Amino acid sequence: MSQYERLIDNDDPNAIHLVVLTGMSGGGKTVALRALEDLEFYCVDNLPSALLPQLVEAATRGDSHRRRIAVGVDVRNRDEDFRHMPKVLSVLAATVHVHLIFLDCSDAVLIKRYSETRRRHPLAVRGMSLADAIAEERRRLRPLMAIAERVIDSSELNVHQLRRLIATGYAQTADGLTLMFQSFAFRRGLPLDSDFVFDARCLPNPHWEPTLRPLSGKDAPVREFLERQPEVSEYVADTARWLDAWLPRFEADDRSYVTISIGCTGGRHRSVYLVEKLAAHYRTTREGVLTFHRELE
């Protein structure tokens, strides 16, 4: 199976899909869950296996009917959750499409990631080394890895590449582009996997407002500041017009994924605002629109 092959069959628009994400702590489960949330999955993290049937029932009934659900399951759950999970998923598979995805990573990379972030492994207790905690986690998760529909090794993937991998597998529409809008700081270099790059450094900079400096483009005061600037609205409109003119050409060329990168000096204010604004605009007419803020992750 190609790593970019879609795993959700869209022939039946009424089908209910449950994606269960599990795997090694530090392997990218949170990143994958955020990517599915961007794809309009109803997402819940760290849910006990016994509650999965109730979640599916509650999410798929009534006016708030959801046909795509994603659940994160990790080693913070009790051992018995992992022992019961195969049976629970088997029962659910009788009524919904169940996709169990295991995010793996080499021990060496996991140790490096924990060292860089200074996070504590969830199984690390007094007297247990990080290597021992990782080994114990592998032992507990082995039954789920054995029945996974797909195992993704994130050892050589950065955050953006993992999000791309998830998006190409689980975007709702088999036809048309999946769009990734990402913000970045020019001072940290261009994102190498960009298809288009837009420069927002010409716009008024909230960084020079002391009260706005610690915030980001997701925060209301920064949004309000930028929306008061006529050139910002003009920039958004011109960029959308350009993309509207050229994205159909990429669709006609059978492209399935396009990355639009927007940069500013620090990658926290203008570029973040523009990414959120453009993503919201395209979500009104398209499925499969994702966002990623490199300097906020």
PDB file of C-alpha atoms in Angstrom:
ATOM      1  CA  MET A   1       0.000   0.000   0.000  1.00  0.00           C
ATOM      2  CA  SER A   2       1.349   3.424  -0.966  1.00  0.00           C
ATOM      3  CA  GLN A   3       1.867   5.726   2.001  1.00  0.00           C
ATOM      4  CA  TYR A   4      -0.340   8.289   0.277  1.00  0.00           C
ATOM      5  CA  GLU A   5      -3.193   5.914  -0.520  1.00  0.00           C
ATOM      6  CA  ARG A   6      -6.458   6.979   1.072  1.00  0.00           C
ATOM      7  CA  LEU A   7      -7.694   4.603   3.751  1.00  0.00           C
ATOM      8  CA  ILE A   8     -11.275   5.829   3.984  1.00  0.00           C
ATOM      9  CA  ASP A   9     -13.600   4.594   1.262  1.00  0.00           C
ATOM     10  CA  ASN A  10     -15.873   7.448   0.252  1.00  0.00           C
ATOM     11  CA  ASP A  11     -18.230   5.425  -1.960  1.00  0.00           C
ATOM     12  CA  ASP A  12     -20.807   5.321   0.855  1.00  0.00           C
ATOM     13  CA  PRO A  13     -21.483   8.878   2.089  1.00  0.00           C
ATOM     14  CA  ASN A  14     -23.487   7.504   5.030  1.00  0.00           C
ATOM     15  CA  ALA A  15     -20.717   5.274   6.359  1.00  0.00           C
ATOM     16  CA  ILE A  16     -19.477   5.948   9.886  1.00  0.00           C
ATOM     17  CA  HIS A  17     -15.696   5.846  10.363  1.00  0.00           C
ATOM     18  CA  LEU A  18     -13.930   5.481  13.700  1.00  0.00           C
ATOM     19  CA  VAL A  19     -10.175   6.093  13.668  1.00  0.00           C
ATOM     20  CA  VAL A  20      -8.379   4.882  16.797  1.00  0.00           C
ATOM     21  CA  LEU A  21      -4.892   6.357  17.165  1.00  0.00           C
ATOM     22  CA  THR A  22      -2.444   4.663  19.472  1.00  0.00           C
ATOM     23  CA  GLY A  23       1.281   4.024  19.668  1.00  0.00           C
ATOM     24  CA  MET A  24       4.460   5.034  21.393  1.00  0.00           C
ATOM     25  CA  SER A  25       4.491   8.161  23.542  1.00  0.00           C
ATOM     26  CA  GLY A  26       6.433  10.728  21.529  1.00  0.00           C
ATOM     27  CA  GLY A  27       5.570   8.990  18.259  1.00  0.00           C
ATOM     28  CA  GLY A  28       3.205  11.722  17.015  1.00  0.00           C
ATOM     29  CA  LYS A  29      -0.270  10.727  18.219  1.00  0.00           C
ATOM     30  CA  THR A  30      -1.156  14.287  19.244  1.00  0.00           C
ATOM     31  CA  VAL A  31      -0.024  15.647  15.864  1.00  0.00           C
ATOM     32  CA  ALA A  32      -2.090  13.022  14.040  1.00  0.00           C
ATOM     33  CA  LEU A  33      -5.157  13.755  16.181  1.00  0.00           C
ATOM     34  CA  ARG A  34      -4.867  17.478  15.419  1.00  0.00           C
ATOM     35  CA  ALA A  35      -4.638  16.714  11.705  1.00  0.00           C
ATOM     36  CA  LEU A  36      -7.851  14.678  11.892  1.00  0.00           C
ATOM     37  CA  GLU A  37      -9.510  17.488  13.849  1.00  0.00           C
ATOM     38  CA  ASP A  38      -8.601  19.841  10.997  1.00  0.00           C
ATOM     39  CA  LEU A  39     -10.332  17.355   8.681  1.00  0.00           C
ATOM     40  CA  GLU A  40     -13.499  17.804  10.788  1.00  0.00           C
ATOM     41  CA  PHE A  41     -13.308  14.545  12.685  1.00  0.00           C
ATOM     42  CA  TYR A  42     -14.906  14.593  16.120  1.00  0.00           C
ATOM     43  CA  CYS A  43     -11.798  14.017  18.264  1.00  0.00           C
ATOM     44  CA  VAL A  44     -11.396  12.726  21.821  1.00  0.00           C
ATOM     45  CA  ASP A  45      -8.056  11.988  23.472  1.00  0.00           C
ATOM     46  CA  ASN A  46      -7.205   9.305  26.042  1.00  0.00           C
ATOM     47  CA  LEU A  47     -10.597   7.627  26.198  1.00  0.00           C
ATOM     48  CA  PRO A  48     -10.937   4.283  28.077  1.00  0.00           C
ATOM     49  CA  SER A  49     -11.807   1.449  25.694  1.00  0.00           C
ATOM     50  CA  ALA A  50     -14.999   0.613  27.615  1.00  0.00           C
ATOM     51  CA  LEU A  51     -16.413   4.022  26.683  1.00  0.00           C
ATOM     52  CA  LEU A  52     -15.846   3.707  22.931  1.00  0.00           C
ATOM     53  CA  PRO A  53     -19.304   2.253  22.165  1.00  0.00           C
ATOM     54  CA  GLN A  54     -21.005   5.028  24.148  1.00  0.00           C
ATOM     55  CA  LEU A  55     -18.941   7.670  22.362  1.00  0.00           C
ATOM     56  CA  VAL A  56     -19.855   6.311  18.933  1.00  0.00           C
ATOM     57  CA  GLU A  57     -23.524   6.112  19.877  1.00  0.00           C
ATOM     58  CA  ALA A  58     -23.601   9.638  21.301  1.00  0.00           C
ATOM     59  CA  ALA A  59     -21.653  11.185  18.419  1.00  0.00           C
ATOM     60  CA  THR A  60     -23.713   9.587  15.661  1.00  0.00           C
ATOM     61  CA  ARG A  61     -27.244  10.253  16.865  1.00  0.00           C
ATOM     62  CA  GLY A  62     -29.546  13.271  16.828  1.00  0.00           C
ATOM     63  CA  ASP A  63     -28.984  16.640  15.200  1.00  0.00           C
ATOM     64  CA  SER A  64     -25.242  16.640  15.946  1.00  0.00           C
ATOM     65  CA  HIS A  65     -24.767  13.459  13.902  1.00  0.00           C
ATOM     66  CA  ARG A  66     -21.059  12.828  13.228  1.00  0.00           C
ATOM     67  CA  ARG A  67     -19.875  10.280  10.686  1.00  0.00           C
ATOM     68  CA  ARG A  68     -16.155  10.628  11.354  1.00  0.00           C
ATOM     69  CA  ILE A  69     -14.753  10.114  14.834  1.00  0.00           C
ATOM     70  CA  ALA A  70     -11.140   9.902  16.014  1.00  0.00           C
ATOM     71  CA  VAL A  71      -9.991   8.696  19.413  1.00  0.00           C
ATOM     72  CA  GLY A  72      -6.522   8.781  20.932  1.00  0.00           C
ATOM     73  CA  VAL A  73      -5.549   5.853  23.151  1.00  0.00           C
ATOM     74  CA  ASP A  74      -2.191   5.679  24.879  1.00  0.00           C
ATOM     75  CA  VAL A  75      -0.288   4.064  27.696  1.00  0.00           C
ATOM     76  CA  ARG A  76      -1.874   6.356  30.276  1.00  0.00           C
ATOM     77  CA  ASN A  77      -4.848   3.983  30.099  1.00  0.00           C
ATOM     78  CA  ARG A  78      -4.906   0.959  32.374  1.00  0.00           C
ATOM     79  CA  ASP A  79      -3.462  -2.385  31.245  1.00  0.00           C
ATOM     80  CA  GLU A  80      -6.920  -3.921  31.100  1.00  0.00           C
ATOM     81  CA  ASP A  81      -7.952  -1.300  28.531  1.00  0.00           C
ATOM     82  CA  PHE A  82      -5.373  -2.665  26.124  1.00  0.00           C
ATOM     83  CA  ARG A  83      -6.441  -6.250  26.789  1.00  0.00           C
ATOM     84  CA  HIS A  84     -10.092  -5.406  26.125  1.00  0.00           C
ATOM     85  CA  MET A  85      -9.490  -3.110  23.150  1.00  0.00           C
ATOM     86  CA  PRO A  86      -9.408  -5.834  20.422  1.00  0.00           C
ATOM     87  CA  LYS A  87     -12.772  -7.203  21.564  1.00  0.00           C
ATOM     88  CA  VAL A  88     -14.339  -3.737  21.789  1.00  0.00           C
ATOM     89  CA  LEU A  89     -13.126  -2.831  18.291  1.00  0.00           C
ATOM     90  CA  SER A  90     -14.358  -6.145  16.924  1.00  0.00           C
ATOM     91  CA  VAL A  91     -17.854  -5.484  18.268  1.00  0.00           C
ATOM     92  CA  LEU A  92     -17.854  -1.932  16.886  1.00  0.00           C
ATOM     93  CA  ALA A  93     -16.703  -3.157  13.471  1.00  0.00           C
ATOM     94  CA  ALA A  94     -20.101  -4.773  13.002  1.00  0.00           C
ATOM     95  CA  THR A  95     -21.733  -1.347  12.665  1.00  0.00           C
ATOM     96  CA  VAL A  96     -18.965   1.181  11.846  1.00  0.00           C
ATOM     97  CA  HIS A  97     -15.746   1.227   9.830  1.00  0.00           C
ATOM     98  CA  VAL A  98     -12.945   0.885  12.386  1.00  0.00           C
ATOM     99  CA  HIS A  99      -9.394   1.996  11.549  1.00  0.00           C
ATOM    100  CA  LEU A 100      -6.733   1.234  14.167  1.00  0.00           C
ATOM    101  CA  ILE A 101      -3.577   3.228  13.459  1.00  0.00           C
ATOM    102  CA  PHE A 102      -0.362   2.611  15.405  1.00  0.00           C
ATOM    103  CA  LEU A 103       2.270   5.373  15.514  1.00  0.00           C
ATOM    104  CA  ASP A 104       5.673   3.807  16.055  1.00  0.00           C
ATOM    105  CA  CYS A 105       9.139   5.316  16.420  1.00  0.00           C
ATOM    106  CA  SER A 106      12.615   3.964  17.026  1.00  0.00           C
ATOM    107  CA  ASP A 107      13.875   3.903  20.604  1.00  0.00           C
ATOM    108  CA  ALA A 108      16.834   6.124  19.713  1.00  0.00           C
ATOM    109  CA  VAL A 109      14.599   8.822  18.232  1.00  0.00           C
ATOM    110  CA  LEU A 110      12.153   8.624  21.153  1.00  0.00           C
ATOM    111  CA  ILE A 111      14.992   9.107  23.628  1.00  0.00           C
ATOM    112  CA  LYS A 112      16.257  12.072  21.609  1.00  0.00           C
ATOM    113  CA  ARG A 113      12.794  13.653  21.479  1.00  0.00           C
ATOM    114  CA  TYR A 114      12.300  13.294  25.230  1.00  0.00           C
ATOM    115  CA  SER A 115      15.757  14.730  25.865  1.00  0.00           C
ATOM    116  CA  GLU A 116      15.085  17.744  23.646  1.00  0.00           C
ATOM    117  CA  THR A 117      11.647  18.519  25.094  1.00  0.00           C
ATOM    118  CA  ARG A 118      12.533  17.550  28.699  1.00  0.00           C
ATOM    119  CA  ARG A 119       9.165  15.881  28.987  1.00  0.00           C
ATOM    120  CA  ARG A 120       8.636  12.988  31.384  1.00  0.00           C
ATOM    121  CA  HIS A 121       7.630   9.656  29.913  1.00  0.00           C
ATOM    122  CA  PRO A 122       4.188   8.659  31.301  1.00  0.00           C
ATOM    123  CA  LEU A 123       5.570   5.331  32.574  1.00  0.00           C
ATOM    124  CA  ALA A 124       8.774   6.723  34.034  1.00  0.00           C
ATOM    125  CA  VAL A 125       8.755   6.221  37.778  1.00  0.00           C
ATOM    126  CA  ARG A 126      11.443   6.685  40.378  1.00  0.00           C
ATOM    127  CA  GLY A 127      14.287   4.293  39.661  1.00  0.00           C
ATOM    128  CA  MET A 128      13.152   3.514  36.077  1.00  0.00           C
ATOM    129  CA  SER A 129      15.272   4.804  33.207  1.00  0.00           C
ATOM    130  CA  LEU A 130      13.736   6.308  30.066  1.00  0.00           C
ATOM    131  CA  ALA A 131      14.920   3.295  28.053  1.00  0.00           C
ATOM    132  CA  ASP A 132      13.186   0.925  30.499  1.00  0.00           C
ATOM    133  CA  ALA A 133       9.960   2.973  30.335  1.00  0.00           C
ATOM    134  CA  ILE A 134       9.974   2.788  26.531  1.00  0.00           C
ATOM    135  CA  ALA A 135      10.554  -0.971  26.663  1.00  0.00           C
ATOM    136  CA  GLU A 136       7.644  -1.414  29.087  1.00  0.00           C
ATOM    137  CA  GLU A 137       5.406   0.699  26.869  1.00  0.00           C
ATOM    138  CA  ARG A 138       6.234  -1.469  23.856  1.00  0.00           C
ATOM    139  CA  ARG A 139       5.300  -4.564  25.850  1.00  0.00           C
ATOM    140  CA  ARG A 140       1.917  -3.128  26.830  1.00  0.00           C
ATOM    141  CA  LEU A 141       1.094  -1.899  23.329  1.00  0.00           C
ATOM    142  CA  ARG A 142       2.234  -5.021  21.451  1.00  0.00           C
ATOM    143  CA  PRO A 143      -1.310  -6.531  21.190  1.00  0.00           C
ATOM    144  CA  LEU A 144      -2.646  -3.342  19.559  1.00  0.00           C
ATOM    145  CA  MET A 145       0.267  -3.053  17.161  1.00  0.00           C
ATOM    146  CA  ALA A 146      -0.365  -6.643  16.054  1.00  0.00           C
ATOM    147  CA  ILE A 147      -3.942  -5.890  14.926  1.00  0.00           C
ATOM    148  CA  ALA A 148      -3.404  -2.351  13.590  1.00  0.00           C
ATOM    149  CA  GLU A 149      -4.709  -1.587  10.123  1.00  0.00           C
ATOM    150  CA  ARG A 150      -1.655   0.559   9.618  1.00  0.00           C
ATOM    151  CA  VAL A 151       1.641   1.135  11.416  1.00  0.00           C
ATOM    152  CA  ILE A 152       3.279   4.505  10.756  1.00  0.00           C
ATOM    153  CA  ASP A 153       6.945   4.839  11.671  1.00  0.00           C
ATOM    154  CA  SER A 154       7.499   8.516  12.477  1.00  0.00           C
ATOM    155  CA  SER A 155      11.238   8.180  13.127  1.00  0.00           C
ATOM    156  CA  GLU A 156      12.172  10.025   9.922  1.00  0.00           C
ATOM    157  CA  LEU A 157       9.114  12.292   9.735  1.00  0.00           C
ATOM    158  CA  ASN A 158       8.884  15.869  10.903  1.00  0.00           C
ATOM    159  CA  VAL A 159       5.595  17.263  12.223  1.00  0.00           C
ATOM    160  CA  HIS A 160       4.545  18.636   8.850  1.00  0.00           C
ATOM    161  CA  GLN A 161       5.271  15.378   7.003  1.00  0.00           C
ATOM    162  CA  LEU A 162       3.232  13.393   9.529  1.00  0.00           C
ATOM    163  CA  ARG A 163       0.281  15.742   9.132  1.00  0.00           C
ATOM    164  CA  ARG A 164       0.562  15.354   5.344  1.00  0.00           C
ATOM    165  CA  LEU A 165       0.571  11.577   5.697  1.00  0.00           C
ATOM    166  CA  ILE A 166      -2.553  11.620   7.855  1.00  0.00           C
ATOM    167  CA  ALA A 167      -4.317  14.103   5.590  1.00  0.00           C
ATOM    168  CA  THR A 168      -3.738  12.111   2.421  1.00  0.00           C
ATOM    169  CA  GLY A 169      -5.065   8.990   4.100  1.00  0.00           C
ATOM    170  CA  TYR A 170      -8.156  10.419   5.745  1.00  0.00           C
ATOM    171  CA  ALA A 171      -9.380  13.449   3.826  1.00  0.00           C
ATOM    172  CA  GLN A 172     -13.083  12.991   3.157  1.00  0.00           C
ATOM    173  CA  THR A 173     -13.065  13.667  -0.558  1.00  0.00           C
ATOM    174  CA  ALA A 174     -11.250  11.310  -2.894  1.00  0.00           C
ATOM    175  CA  ASP A 175     -11.308  13.977  -5.597  1.00  0.00           C
ATOM    176  CA  GLY A 176      -9.864  17.459  -5.291  1.00  0.00           C
ATOM    177  CA  LEU A 177      -7.000  18.896  -3.329  1.00  0.00           C
ATOM    178  CA  THR A 178      -6.205  18.675   0.327  1.00  0.00           C
ATOM    179  CA  LEU A 179      -4.851  22.097   1.301  1.00  0.00           C
ATOM    180  CA  MET A 180      -2.263  22.678   4.011  1.00  0.00           C
ATOM    181  CA  PHE A 181      -1.889  26.291   5.127  1.00  0.00           C
ATOM    182  CA  GLN A 182       1.174  26.786   7.313  1.00  0.00           C
ATOM    183  CA  SER A 183       2.747  29.805   8.982  1.00  0.00           C
ATOM    184  CA  PHE A 184       6.469  30.240   9.530  1.00  0.00           C
ATOM    185  CA  ALA A 185       9.201  32.722  10.438  1.00  0.00           C
ATOM    186  CA  PHE A 186      11.516  33.825   7.628  1.00  0.00           C
ATOM    187  CA  ARG A 187      14.350  34.154  10.108  1.00  0.00           C
ATOM    188  CA  ARG A 188      14.173  30.381  10.686  1.00  0.00           C
ATOM    189  CA  GLY A 189      14.202  29.555   7.000  1.00  0.00           C
ATOM    190  CA  LEU A 190      11.657  28.545   4.375  1.00  0.00           C
ATOM    191  CA  PRO A 191       9.616  25.343   4.830  1.00  0.00           C
ATOM    192  CA  LEU A 192      11.214  23.088   2.237  1.00  0.00           C
ATOM    193  CA  ASP A 193       8.017  21.269   1.304  1.00  0.00           C
ATOM    194  CA  SER A 194       6.113  24.428   0.312  1.00  0.00           C
ATOM    195  CA  ASP A 195       4.328  24.591  -3.021  1.00  0.00           C
ATOM    196  CA  PHE A 196       3.570  28.307  -2.665  1.00  0.00           C
ATOM    197  CA  VAL A 197       5.217  30.865  -0.369  1.00  0.00           C
ATOM    198  CA  PHE A 198       3.675  34.239   0.500  1.00  0.00           C
ATOM    199  CA  ASP A 199       5.557  37.007   2.316  1.00  0.00           C
ATOM    200  CA  ALA A 200       3.544  38.968   4.907  1.00  0.00           C
ATOM    201  CA  ARG A 201       6.433  41.069   6.232  1.00  0.00           C
ATOM    202  CA  CYS A 202       5.091  44.123   4.399  1.00  0.00           C
ATOM    203  CA  LEU A 203       2.022  44.248   6.663  1.00  0.00           C
ATOM    204  CA  PRO A 204       1.734  46.200   9.956  1.00  0.00           C
ATOM    205  CA  ASN A 205       3.434  44.199  12.705  1.00  0.00           C
ATOM    206  CA  PRO A 206       1.590  43.592  16.025  1.00  0.00           C
ATOM    207  CA  HIS A 207       4.969  42.745  17.564  1.00  0.00           C
ATOM    208  CA  TRP A 208       5.621  46.472  18.064  1.00  0.00           C
ATOM    209  CA  GLU A 209       2.516  46.807  20.251  1.00  0.00           C
ATOM    210  CA  PRO A 210       3.709  45.844  23.774  1.00  0.00           C
ATOM    211  CA  THR A 211       0.347  44.390  24.799  1.00  0.00           C
ATOM    212  CA  LEU A 212       0.169  42.220  21.661  1.00  0.00           C
ATOM    213  CA  ARG A 213       3.768  40.990  21.596  1.00  0.00           C
ATOM    214  CA  PRO A 214       3.262  37.920  23.843  1.00  0.00           C
ATOM    215  CA  LEU A 215       0.110  36.856  21.961  1.00  0.00           C
ATOM    216  CA  SER A 216      -0.306  35.096  18.629  1.00  0.00           C
ATOM    217  CA  GLY A 217      -2.407  35.556  15.527  1.00  0.00           C
ATOM    218  CA  LYS A 218      -4.988  33.209  17.032  1.00  0.00           C
ATOM    219  CA  ASP A 219      -5.782  35.643  19.851  1.00  0.00           C
ATOM    220  CA  ALA A 220      -8.663  38.098  19.522  1.00  0.00           C
ATOM    221  CA  PRO A 221      -6.668  41.300  20.279  1.00  0.00           C
ATOM    222  CA  VAL A 222      -4.179  40.478  17.494  1.00  0.00           C
ATOM    223  CA  ARG A 223      -6.979  39.624  15.074  1.00  0.00           C
ATOM    224  CA  GLU A 224      -8.739  42.872  15.868  1.00  0.00           C
ATOM    225  CA  PHE A 225      -5.529  44.868  15.389  1.00  0.00           C
ATOM    226  CA  LEU A 226      -4.890  43.326  11.971  1.00  0.00           C
ATOM    227  CA  GLU A 227      -8.494  43.593  10.819  1.00  0.00           C
ATOM    228  CA  ARG A 228      -8.343  47.347  11.424  1.00  0.00           C
ATOM    229  CA  GLN A 229      -5.564  47.621   8.833  1.00  0.00           C
ATOM    230  CA  PRO A 230      -6.969  48.044   5.285  1.00  0.00           C
ATOM    231  CA  GLU A 231      -3.873  46.542   3.671  1.00  0.00           C
ATOM    232  CA  VAL A 232      -4.350  43.295   5.618  1.00  0.00           C
ATOM    233  CA  SER A 233      -7.851  42.804   4.212  1.00  0.00           C
ATOM    234  CA  GLU A 234      -6.509  43.627   0.768  1.00  0.00           C
ATOM    235  CA  TYR A 235      -3.708  41.071   1.204  1.00  0.00           C
ATOM    236  CA  VAL A 236      -6.183  38.339   2.193  1.00  0.00           C
ATOM    237  CA  ALA A 237      -8.477  39.123  -0.753  1.00  0.00           C
ATOM    238  CA  ASP A 238      -5.640  39.223  -3.289  1.00  0.00           C
ATOM    239  CA  THR A 239      -4.122  35.977  -2.015  1.00  0.00           C
ATOM    240  CA  ALA A 240      -7.499  34.212  -2.140  1.00  0.00           C
ATOM    241  CA  ARG A 241      -8.101  35.465  -5.679  1.00  0.00           C
ATOM    242  CA  TRP A 242      -4.704  34.179  -6.781  1.00  0.00           C
ATOM    243  CA  LEU A 243      -5.294  30.776  -5.202  1.00  0.00           C
ATOM    244  CA  ASP A 244      -8.813  30.589  -6.640  1.00  0.00           C
ATOM    245  CA  ALA A 245      -7.339  31.124 -10.095  1.00  0.00           C
ATOM    246  CA  TRP A 246      -4.527  28.568  -9.835  1.00  0.00           C
ATOM    247  CA  LEU A 247      -5.660  25.768  -7.509  1.00  0.00           C
ATOM    248  CA  PRO A 248      -8.045  24.357 -10.170  1.00  0.00           C
ATOM    249  CA  ARG A 249      -5.025  23.956 -12.471  1.00  0.00           C
ATOM    250  CA  PHE A 250      -3.378  21.732  -9.871  1.00  0.00           C
ATOM    251  CA  GLU A 251      -6.583  19.726  -9.448  1.00  0.00           C
ATOM    252  CA  ALA A 252      -6.754  19.226 -13.205  1.00  0.00           C
ATOM    253  CA  ASP A 253      -3.207  17.858 -13.019  1.00  0.00           C
ATOM    254  CA  ASP A 254      -4.334  15.180 -10.516  1.00  0.00           C
ATOM    255  CA  ARG A 255      -2.506  16.729  -7.573  1.00  0.00           C
ATOM    256  CA  SER A 256      -3.919  15.540  -4.247  1.00  0.00           C
ATOM    257  CA  TYR A 257      -2.080  17.848  -1.818  1.00  0.00           C
ATOM    258  CA  VAL A 258      -0.828  21.436  -1.926  1.00  0.00           C
ATOM    259  CA  THR A 259       1.050  23.312   0.811  1.00  0.00           C
ATOM    260  CA  ILE A 260       0.611  27.099   1.020  1.00  0.00           C
ATOM    261  CA  SER A 261       3.177  28.696   3.342  1.00  0.00           C
ATOM    262  CA  ILE A 262       2.821  32.235   4.669  1.00  0.00           C
ATOM    263  CA  GLY A 263       5.748  33.810   6.463  1.00  0.00           C
ATOM    264  CA  CYS A 264       6.467  36.879   8.531  1.00  0.00           C
ATOM    265  CA  THR A 265       9.437  37.923  10.637  1.00  0.00           C
ATOM    266  CA  GLY A 266       8.691  35.952  13.814  1.00  0.00           C
ATOM    267  CA  GLY A 267       6.007  33.575  12.570  1.00  0.00           C
ATOM    268  CA  ARG A 268       3.649  34.353  15.461  1.00  0.00           C
ATOM    269  CA  HIS A 269       1.317  37.181  14.472  1.00  0.00           C
ATOM    270  CA  ARG A 270       0.718  38.167  10.843  1.00  0.00           C
ATOM    271  CA  SER A 271       1.414  34.789   9.243  1.00  0.00           C
ATOM    272  CA  VAL A 272      -0.648  32.920  11.856  1.00  0.00           C
ATOM    273  CA  TYR A 273      -3.584  35.282  11.381  1.00  0.00           C
ATOM    274  CA  LEU A 274      -3.442  34.958   7.585  1.00  0.00           C
ATOM    275  CA  VAL A 275      -3.245  31.153   7.710  1.00  0.00           C
ATOM    276  CA  GLU A 276      -6.300  30.952   9.978  1.00  0.00           C
ATOM    277  CA  LYS A 277      -8.194  33.491   7.868  1.00  0.00           C
ATOM    278  CA  LEU A 278      -7.516  31.757   4.554  1.00  0.00           C
ATOM    279  CA  ALA A 279      -8.157  28.283   5.978  1.00  0.00           C
ATOM    280  CA  ALA A 280     -11.534  29.438   7.304  1.00  0.00           C
ATOM    281  CA  HIS A 281     -12.353  30.906   3.892  1.00  0.00           C
ATOM    282  CA  TYR A 282     -11.599  27.664   2.049  1.00  0.00           C
ATOM    283  CA  ARG A 283     -13.365  25.447   4.574  1.00  0.00           C
ATOM    284  CA  THR A 284     -16.638  27.021   3.448  1.00  0.00           C
ATOM    285  CA  THR A 285     -16.247  25.439   0.002  1.00  0.00           C
ATOM    286  CA  ARG A 286     -13.770  22.552   0.402  1.00  0.00           C
ATOM    287  CA  GLU A 287     -13.111  19.476   2.478  1.00  0.00           C
ATOM    288  CA  GLY A 288      -9.620  18.628   3.646  1.00  0.00           C
ATOM    289  CA  VAL A 289      -8.204  21.998   4.722  1.00  0.00           C
ATOM    290  CA  LEU A 290      -5.458  21.796   7.361  1.00  0.00           C
ATOM    291  CA  THR A 291      -3.400  24.349   9.267  1.00  0.00           C
ATOM    292  CA  PHE A 292       0.024  24.171  10.846  1.00  0.00           C
ATOM    293  CA  HIS A 293       1.870  26.908  12.731  1.00  0.00           C
ATOM    294  CA  ARG A 294       5.545  25.977  12.728  1.00  0.00           C
ATOM    295  CA  GLU A 295       6.692  28.489  15.313  1.00  0.00           C
ATOM    296  CA  LEU A 296       3.784  27.815  17.689  1.00  0.00           C
ATOM    297  CA  GLU A 297       4.243  24.041  17.855  1.00  0.00           C
TER     298      GLU A 297
END
